[in-house]
PDB file of C-alpha atoms and ligand atoms in Angstrom:
ATOM      1  CA  MET A  64      -9.158  57.922  50.759  1.00  0.00           C
ATOM      2  CA  GLU A  65     -11.111  56.970  47.727  1.00  0.00           C
ATOM      3  CA  LYS A  66     -14.175  54.775  48.233  1.00  0.00           C
ATOM      4  CA  LEU A  67     -13.692  51.157  47.044  1.00  0.00           C
ATOM      5  CA  ILE A  68     -16.090  50.055  44.281  1.00  0.00           C
ATOM      6  CA  ARG A  69     -16.760  46.413  43.729  1.00  0.00           C
ATOM      7  CA  ILE A  70     -18.955  45.084  41.050  1.00  0.00           C
ATOM      8  CA  ALA A  71     -20.298  41.605  40.309  1.00  0.00           C
ATOM      9  CA  LEU A  72     -21.352  40.470  37.064  1.00  0.00           C
ATOM     10  CA  ASP A  73     -23.050  37.054  36.762  1.00  0.00           C
ATOM     11  CA  GLY A  74     -24.729  35.034  34.255  1.00  0.00           C
ATOM     12  CA  PRO A  75     -24.810  32.192  31.876  1.00  0.00           C
ATOM     13  CA  SER A  76     -22.132  31.346  29.100  1.00  0.00           C
ATOM     14  CA  GLY A  77     -21.975  33.682  26.287  1.00  0.00           C
ATOM     15  CA  SER A  78     -24.171  36.493  27.701  1.00  0.00           C
ATOM     16  CA  GLY A  79     -21.385  39.077  27.146  1.00  0.00           C
ATOM     17  CA  LYS A  80     -20.201  39.517  30.633  1.00  0.00           C
ATOM     18  CA  SER A  81     -16.656  39.609  29.868  1.00  0.00           C
ATOM     19  CA  THR A  82     -16.971  42.328  27.145  1.00  0.00           C
ATOM     20  CA  ILE A  83     -18.926  44.343  29.448  1.00  0.00           C
ATOM     21  CA  ALA A  84     -16.589  43.761  32.512  1.00  0.00           C
ATOM     22  CA  LYS A  85     -13.548  44.783  30.168  1.00  0.00           C
ATOM     23  CA  ARG A  86     -15.355  48.071  29.486  1.00  0.00           C
ATOM     24  CA  LEU A  87     -16.304  48.738  32.994  1.00  0.00           C
ATOM     25  CA  SER A  88     -12.686  48.148  34.020  1.00  0.00           C
ATOM     26  CA  ASN A  89     -11.341  50.632  31.468  1.00  0.00           C
ATOM     27  CA  GLU A  90     -14.043  53.237  32.215  1.00  0.00           C
ATOM     28  CA  LEU A  91     -13.722  53.038  35.895  1.00  0.00           C
ATOM     29  CA  ASN A  92     -10.089  52.345  35.937  1.00  0.00           C
ATOM     30  CA  ILE A  93     -10.460  49.268  38.110  1.00  0.00           C
ATOM     31  CA  LEU A  94      -9.142  45.713  38.246  1.00  0.00           C
ATOM     32  CA  TYR A  95     -11.097  43.169  36.088  1.00  0.00           C
ATOM     33  CA  LEU A  96     -11.025  39.626  37.074  1.00  0.00           C
ATOM     34  CA  ASP A  97     -12.427  36.864  34.642  1.00  0.00           C
ATOM     35  CA  THR A  98     -13.021  34.158  37.111  1.00  0.00           C
ATOM     36  CA  GLY A  99     -14.064  31.714  34.360  1.00  0.00           C
ATOM     37  CA  ALA A 100     -10.494  31.757  33.296  1.00  0.00           C
ATOM     38  CA  MET A 101      -9.491  30.062  36.509  1.00  0.00           C
ATOM     39  CA  TYR A 102     -11.939  27.180  36.060  1.00  0.00           C
ATOM     40  CA  ARG A 103     -10.824  26.853  32.365  1.00  0.00           C
ATOM     41  CA  ALA A 104      -7.231  26.558  33.689  1.00  0.00           C
ATOM     42  CA  THR A 105      -8.156  23.986  36.254  1.00  0.00           C
ATOM     43  CA  ALA A 106      -9.984  21.996  33.665  1.00  0.00           C
ATOM     44  CA  LEU A 107      -6.677  22.261  31.343  1.00  0.00           C
ATOM     45  CA  LYS A 108      -4.650  20.879  34.188  1.00  0.00           C
ATOM     46  CA  ALA A 109      -7.060  17.929  34.574  1.00  0.00           C
ATOM     47  CA  ILE A 110      -6.838  17.299  30.817  1.00  0.00           C
ATOM     48  CA  LYS A 111      -3.029  17.507  30.861  1.00  0.00           C
ATOM     49  CA  MET A 112      -2.926  14.886  33.710  1.00  0.00           C
ATOM     50  CA  GLY A 113      -5.432  12.629  32.087  1.00  0.00           C
ATOM     51  CA  VAL A 114      -8.013  13.156  34.903  1.00  0.00           C
ATOM     52  CA  ASP A 115     -11.664  13.106  34.092  1.00  0.00           C
ATOM     53  CA  SER A 116     -13.305  16.419  34.832  1.00  0.00           C
ATOM     54  CA  PHE A 117     -15.950  14.839  36.917  1.00  0.00           C
ATOM     55  CA  ASP A 118     -13.503  12.698  38.934  1.00  0.00           C
ATOM     56  CA  ALA A 119     -13.585  14.349  42.433  1.00  0.00           C
ATOM     57  CA  VAL A 120     -10.850  12.045  43.779  1.00  0.00           C
ATOM     58  CA  GLY A 121      -8.532  12.591  40.832  1.00  0.00           C
ATOM     59  CA  VAL A 122      -8.920  16.276  40.872  1.00  0.00           C
ATOM     60  CA  GLY A 123      -8.758  16.377  44.614  1.00  0.00           C
ATOM     61  CA  ARG A 124      -5.142  14.981  44.279  1.00  0.00           C
ATOM     62  CA  PHE A 125      -3.924  18.266  42.523  1.00  0.00           C
ATOM     63  CA  ILE A 126      -6.234  21.019  43.303  1.00  0.00           C
ATOM     64  CA  ASP A 127      -4.572  22.346  46.509  1.00  0.00           C
ATOM     65  CA  GLU A 128      -1.216  22.389  44.842  1.00  0.00           C
ATOM     66  CA  ILE A 129      -2.338  23.760  41.490  1.00  0.00           C
ATOM     67  CA  ASP A 130       0.303  26.115  40.098  1.00  0.00           C
ATOM     68  CA  LEU A 131      -2.170  28.778  38.705  1.00  0.00           C
ATOM     69  CA  GLU A 132      -1.457  32.367  38.416  1.00  0.00           C
ATOM     70  CA  ILE A 133      -3.316  35.449  37.296  1.00  0.00           C
ATOM     71  CA  LYS A 134      -1.042  38.257  35.971  1.00  0.00           C
ATOM     72  CA  TYR A 135      -1.847  41.435  34.420  1.00  0.00           C
ATOM     73  CA  ILE A 136       0.295  42.352  31.296  1.00  0.00           C
ATOM     74  CA  ASP A 137      -0.319  45.794  29.781  1.00  0.00           C
ATOM     75  CA  GLY A 138      -3.528  45.828  31.681  1.00  0.00           C
ATOM     76  CA  THR A 139      -4.891  42.552  30.409  1.00  0.00           C
ATOM     77  CA  GLN A 140      -5.445  39.309  32.292  1.00  0.00           C
ATOM     78  CA  HIS A 141      -3.206  36.494  31.462  1.00  0.00           C
ATOM     79  CA  THR A 142      -3.572  33.063  32.883  1.00  0.00           C
ATOM     80  CA  PHE A 143      -0.546  30.921  33.656  1.00  0.00           C
ATOM     81  CA  LEU A 144      -0.626  27.171  34.556  1.00  0.00           C
ATOM     82  CA  ASP A 145       2.433  25.555  35.590  1.00  0.00           C
ATOM     83  CA  GLY A 146       4.430  28.635  34.529  1.00  0.00           C
ATOM     84  CA  GLU A 147       2.878  28.653  30.912  1.00  0.00           C
ATOM     85  CA  ASP A 148       0.632  31.450  29.548  1.00  0.00           C
ATOM     86  CA  VAL A 149      -2.412  29.383  28.631  1.00  0.00           C
ATOM     87  CA  SER A 150      -4.692  32.331  27.960  1.00  0.00           C
ATOM     88  CA  LEU A 151      -5.524  31.187  24.424  1.00  0.00           C
ATOM     89  CA  LYS A 152      -5.537  27.417  25.153  1.00  0.00           C
ATOM     90  CA  ILE A 153      -8.199  27.724  27.599  1.00  0.00           C
ATOM     91  CA  ARG A 154     -10.636  29.181  25.149  1.00  0.00           C
ATOM     92  CA  GLU A 155     -10.634  26.040  23.203  1.00  0.00           C
ATOM     93  CA  PRO A 156     -14.090  24.313  22.905  1.00  0.00           C
ATOM     94  CA  HIS A 157     -13.268  21.054  24.690  1.00  0.00           C
ATOM     95  CA  VAL A 158     -11.757  23.001  27.578  1.00  0.00           C
ATOM     96  CA  SER A 159     -15.167  24.989  27.812  1.00  0.00           C
ATOM     97  CA  MET A 160     -17.047  21.690  28.471  1.00  0.00           C
ATOM     98  CA  ALA A 161     -14.430  20.300  30.862  1.00  0.00           C
ATOM     99  CA  ALA A 162     -14.457  23.669  32.637  1.00  0.00           C
ATOM    100  CA  SER A 163     -18.259  23.447  33.224  1.00  0.00           C
ATOM    101  CA  ASN A 164     -17.931  19.994  34.441  1.00  0.00           C
ATOM    102  CA  ILE A 165     -14.896  20.558  36.790  1.00  0.00           C
ATOM    103  CA  SER A 166     -16.645  23.691  38.330  1.00  0.00           C
ATOM    104  CA  SER A 167     -19.274  21.420  39.823  1.00  0.00           C
ATOM    105  CA  LEU A 168     -16.690  19.922  42.178  1.00  0.00           C
ATOM    106  CA  LYS A 169     -16.762  21.428  45.624  1.00  0.00           C
ATOM    107  CA  SER A 170     -12.878  21.125  46.229  1.00  0.00           C
ATOM    108  CA  VAL A 171     -12.320  23.218  43.061  1.00  0.00           C
ATOM    109  CA  ARG A 172     -14.856  25.919  43.764  1.00  0.00           C
ATOM    110  CA  LEU A 173     -13.370  26.315  47.469  1.00  0.00           C
ATOM    111  CA  LYS A 174      -9.964  26.793  45.988  1.00  0.00           C
ATOM    112  CA  MET A 175     -11.078  29.184  43.267  1.00  0.00           C
ATOM    113  CA  VAL A 176     -13.121  31.319  45.586  1.00  0.00           C
ATOM    114  CA  GLU A 177     -10.243  31.558  47.958  1.00  0.00           C
ATOM    115  CA  MET A 178      -7.943  32.534  45.151  1.00  0.00           C
ATOM    116  CA  GLN A 179     -10.447  35.103  43.807  1.00  0.00           C
ATOM    117  CA  ARG A 180     -11.125  36.920  47.007  1.00  0.00           C
ATOM    118  CA  LYS A 181      -7.253  37.179  47.582  1.00  0.00           C
ATOM    119  CA  ILE A 182      -6.736  38.705  44.056  1.00  0.00           C
ATOM    120  CA  ALA A 183      -9.610  41.087  44.422  1.00  0.00           C
ATOM    121  CA  GLY A 184      -8.364  41.896  47.971  1.00  0.00           C
ATOM    122  CA  ASN A 185      -8.956  45.276  49.070  1.00  0.00           C
ATOM    123  CA  LEU A 186      -9.261  46.685  45.478  1.00  0.00           C
ATOM    124  CA  SER A 187     -11.906  48.294  43.535  1.00  0.00           C
ATOM    125  CA  CYS A 188     -12.700  45.595  40.963  1.00  0.00           C
ATOM    126  CA  VAL A 189     -15.200  44.015  38.595  1.00  0.00           C
ATOM    127  CA  LEU A 190     -15.417  40.343  38.629  1.00  0.00           C
ATOM    128  CA  ASP A 191     -17.311  38.248  36.211  1.00  0.00           C
ATOM    129  CA  GLY A 192     -18.631  34.639  36.646  1.00  0.00           C
ATOM    130  CA  ARG A 193     -21.497  32.635  37.961  1.00  0.00           C
ATOM    131  CA  ASP A 194     -21.530  33.058  41.751  1.00  0.00           C
ATOM    132  CA  ILE A 195     -19.778  36.417  42.278  1.00  0.00           C
ATOM    133  CA  GLY A 196     -22.817  38.291  43.755  1.00  0.00           C
ATOM    134  CA  SER A 197     -24.122  35.219  45.476  1.00  0.00           C
ATOM    135  CA  TYR A 198     -20.998  33.904  47.038  1.00  0.00           C
ATOM    136  CA  VAL A 199     -17.596  35.334  46.150  1.00  0.00           C
ATOM    137  CA  LEU A 200     -18.513  39.067  46.870  1.00  0.00           C
ATOM    138  CA  PRO A 201     -21.798  38.977  48.604  1.00  0.00           C
ATOM    139  CA  ASN A 202     -21.250  42.571  49.683  1.00  0.00           C
ATOM    140  CA  ALA A 203     -20.452  43.993  46.237  1.00  0.00           C
ATOM    141  CA  ASP A 204     -21.739  47.545  45.838  1.00  0.00           C
ATOM    142  CA  PHE A 205     -23.314  46.594  42.413  1.00  0.00           C
ATOM    143  CA  LYS A 206     -24.581  43.279  41.330  1.00  0.00           C
ATOM    144  CA  PHE A 207     -25.730  42.623  37.697  1.00  0.00           C
ATOM    145  CA  TYR A 208     -27.118  39.443  36.239  1.00  0.00           C
ATOM    146  CA  ILE A 209     -26.535  39.504  32.545  1.00  0.00           C
ATOM    147  CA  THR A 210     -28.302  37.162  30.233  1.00  0.00           C
ATOM    148  CA  ALA A 211     -29.469  36.472  26.737  1.00  0.00           C
ATOM    149  CA  SER A 212     -31.502  33.810  24.828  1.00  0.00           C
ATOM    150  CA  VAL A 213     -29.717  30.495  24.121  1.00  0.00           C
ATOM    151  CA  GLU A 214     -29.803  31.266  20.353  1.00  0.00           C
ATOM    152  CA  GLU A 215     -28.338  34.654  20.605  1.00  0.00           C
ATOM    153  CA  ARG A 216     -25.547  33.401  22.928  1.00  0.00           C
ATOM    154  CA  ALA A 217     -24.805  30.462  20.534  1.00  0.00           C
ATOM    155  CA  ASN A 218     -24.718  32.984  17.751  1.00  0.00           C
ATOM    156  CA  ARG A 219     -22.263  35.162  19.547  1.00  0.00           C
ATOM    157  CA  ARG A 220     -19.994  32.300  20.459  1.00  0.00           C
ATOM    158  CA  TYR A 221     -20.150  30.957  16.858  1.00  0.00           C
ATOM    159  CA  LYS A 222     -19.045  34.281  15.393  1.00  0.00           C
ATOM    160  CA  GLU A 223     -16.256  34.728  17.944  1.00  0.00           C
ATOM    161  CA  LEU A 224     -14.948  31.097  17.414  1.00  0.00           C
ATOM    162  CA  ILE A 225     -15.093  31.514  13.735  1.00  0.00           C
ATOM    163  CA  GLU A 226     -13.166  34.701  13.765  1.00  0.00           C
ATOM    164  CA  ARG A 227     -10.532  33.005  15.871  1.00  0.00           C
ATOM    165  CA  GLY A 228     -10.087  30.397  12.916  1.00  0.00           C
ATOM    166  CA  HIS A 229     -12.065  27.527  14.855  1.00  0.00           C
ATOM    167  CA  ASN A 230     -14.140  25.181  12.661  1.00  0.00           C
ATOM    168  CA  VAL A 231     -17.409  25.036  14.617  1.00  0.00           C
ATOM    169  CA  ASP A 232     -21.026  24.006  13.992  1.00  0.00           C
ATOM    170  CA  TYR A 233     -23.807  26.358  15.251  1.00  0.00           C
ATOM    171  CA  ASN A 234     -26.075  23.643  16.308  1.00  0.00           C
ATOM    172  CA  ASP A 235     -23.294  21.823  18.276  1.00  0.00           C
ATOM    173  CA  LEU A 236     -22.400  25.065  20.051  1.00  0.00           C
ATOM    174  CA  LYS A 237     -26.088  25.636  20.881  1.00  0.00           C
ATOM    175  CA  MET A 238     -26.280  22.216  22.507  1.00  0.00           C
ATOM    176  CA  GLU A 239     -23.064  22.720  24.296  1.00  0.00           C
ATOM    177  CA  ILE A 240     -24.369  26.016  25.738  1.00  0.00           C
ATOM    178  CA  GLU A 241     -27.638  24.339  26.827  1.00  0.00           C
ATOM    179  CA  GLN A 242     -25.609  21.564  28.516  1.00  0.00           C
ATOM    180  CA  ARG A 243     -23.384  24.202  30.240  1.00  0.00           C
ATOM    181  CA  ASP A 244     -26.356  26.203  31.503  1.00  0.00           C
ATOM    182  CA  TYR A 245     -27.835  23.079  32.950  1.00  0.00           C
ATOM    183  CA  ASN A 246     -24.580  21.973  34.684  1.00  0.00           C
ATOM    184  CA  ASP A 247     -24.093  25.584  35.944  1.00  0.00           C
ATOM    185  CA  LYS A 248     -27.606  26.024  37.397  1.00  0.00           C
ATOM    186  CA  ASN A 249     -27.986  22.554  38.753  1.00  0.00           C
ATOM    187  CA  ARG A 250     -24.753  21.800  40.598  1.00  0.00           C
ATOM    188  CA  ASP A 251     -25.166  21.332  44.361  1.00  0.00           C
ATOM    189  CA  PHE A 252     -22.628  23.731  45.665  1.00  0.00           C
ATOM    190  CA  SER A 253     -22.816  27.449  44.704  1.00  0.00           C
ATOM    191  CA  PRO A 254     -24.778  27.085  41.373  1.00  0.00           C
ATOM    192  CA  LEU A 255     -25.296  29.801  38.979  1.00  0.00           C
ATOM    193  CA  LYS A 256     -28.179  31.893  40.246  1.00  0.00           C
ATOM    194  CA  MET A 257     -29.260  35.415  40.288  1.00  0.00           C
ATOM    195  CA  ALA A 258     -28.290  37.266  43.740  1.00  0.00           C
ATOM    196  CA  ASP A 259     -31.600  38.532  45.308  1.00  0.00           C
ATOM    197  CA  ASP A 260     -30.212  41.942  45.224  1.00  0.00           C
ATOM    198  CA  ALA A 261     -28.918  41.718  41.564  1.00  0.00           C
ATOM    199  CA  ILE A 262     -30.195  43.845  38.599  1.00  0.00           C
ATOM    200  CA  LEU A 263     -31.337  41.843  35.669  1.00  0.00           C
ATOM    201  CA  ILE A 264     -30.331  42.755  32.251  1.00  0.00           C
ATOM    202  CA  ASP A 265     -31.364  40.742  29.211  1.00  0.00           C
ATOM    203  CA  THR A 266     -28.931  41.593  26.437  1.00  0.00           C
ATOM    204  CA  SER A 267     -30.579  39.525  23.683  1.00  0.00           C
ATOM    205  CA  ASP A 268     -31.649  42.596  21.725  1.00  0.00           C
ATOM    206  CA  MET A 269     -29.110  45.007  23.027  1.00  0.00           C
ATOM    207  CA  SER A 270     -25.755  46.226  21.498  1.00  0.00           C
ATOM    208  CA  ILE A 271     -22.719  45.918  23.830  1.00  0.00           C
ATOM    209  CA  GLU A 272     -22.732  49.856  23.855  1.00  0.00           C
ATOM    210  CA  GLU A 273     -26.367  49.889  25.126  1.00  0.00           C
ATOM    211  CA  VAL A 274     -25.582  47.259  27.862  1.00  0.00           C
ATOM    212  CA  CYS A 275     -22.446  49.197  29.088  1.00  0.00           C
ATOM    213  CA  ASN A 276     -24.423  52.312  29.178  1.00  0.00           C
ATOM    214  CA  THR A 277     -27.212  50.778  31.057  1.00  0.00           C
ATOM    215  CA  VAL A 278     -24.710  49.164  33.646  1.00  0.00           C
ATOM    216  CA  LEU A 279     -22.934  52.585  33.946  1.00  0.00           C
ATOM    217  CA  SER A 280     -26.114  54.359  34.421  1.00  0.00           C
ATOM    218  CA  TYR A 281     -26.705  52.359  37.546  1.00  0.00           C
ATOM    219  CA  ILE A 282     -23.141  52.793  38.758  1.00  0.00           C
ATOM    220  CA  ASN A 283     -23.064  56.629  38.195  1.00  0.00           C
ATOM    221  CA  LYS A 284     -26.508  57.371  39.782  1.00  0.00           C
TER     222      LYS A 284
HETATM  223  O1   DC B 452     -17.206  32.249  32.017  1.00  0.00           O
HETATM  224  P1   DC B 452     -16.653  31.136  31.237  1.00  0.00           P
HETATM  225  O2   DC B 452     -17.573  30.458  30.199  1.00  0.00           O
HETATM  226  O3   DC B 452     -15.274  31.287  30.883  1.00  0.00           O
HETATM  227  O4   DC B 452     -16.687  30.005  32.442  1.00  0.00           O
HETATM  228  C1   DC B 452     -16.142  28.579  32.123  1.00  0.00           C
HETATM  229  C2   DC B 452     -16.814  27.692  33.115  1.00  0.00           C
HETATM  230  O5   DC B 452     -16.536  27.997  34.517  1.00  0.00           O
HETATM  231  C3   DC B 452     -18.420  27.755  33.005  1.00  0.00           C
HETATM  232  O6   DC B 452     -18.987  26.677  32.469  1.00  0.00           O
HETATM  233  C4   DC B 452     -18.793  27.703  34.571  1.00  0.00           C
HETATM  234  C5   DC B 452     -17.649  27.896  35.394  1.00  0.00           C
HETATM  235  N1   DC B 452     -17.569  29.038  36.289  1.00  0.00           N
HETATM  236  C6   DC B 452     -18.182  28.989  37.525  1.00  0.00           C
HETATM  237  O7   DC B 452     -18.502  27.775  37.815  1.00  0.00           O
HETATM  238  N2   DC B 452     -18.168  29.984  38.385  1.00  0.00           N
HETATM  239  C7   DC B 452     -17.529  31.057  37.996  1.00  0.00           C
HETATM  240  N3   DC B 452     -17.402  32.127  38.863  1.00  0.00           N
HETATM  241  C8   DC B 452     -17.000  31.380  36.730  1.00  0.00           C
HETATM  242  C9   DC B 452     -17.030  30.206  35.841  1.00  0.00           C
END
């Protein structure tokens, strides 16, 4: 039987985790789970229901019954909410902020982590998020903490959103990223933090190619 390989990629918003995770999943032929998509879909559910993303009681009323599904279509993750493919909708800037807020709620985190562990099951996989190495998969074979300066991350997000046709302002994005960093690092339950045994990679001055090669060099060692 082949040995399972489980990889945790954590780090702040816009550090390039998802691009790296996709590459790893292709190179190693393993499942990729973007856990941020699940928090985003939960935030979208709250928006649809008119519930504030910090409202623990309001969110608590729907979280256990949330109809959230992750499906793989032609090898790509699609996120379904109430039967609708919301993979694009959850990328909109207002959903990003709501996702950051809602992810501070303990009931949401417990539900998401339970679902993530079920999806990753007994498979070789790479998961990206904030708490994968520290909480979701504490026994992962490889843990990486991917970061970059706020300016560089805002720049990357700006280019990405402009390419997708969104009309955004660089300074607004930078402020939003700072706010999300603050939320992610300061929530009480399972905050963003580098696992003690994670490998730190600062991608500020690195190309995607260089980051992938660095990560792969640790895995292939
Ligand atoms: O990675 P992302 O930007 O798509 O994530 C959206 C939000 O979800 C982010 O602000 C923090 C939260 N998140 C989390 O708290 N834990 C995870 N494992 C993944 C994302």
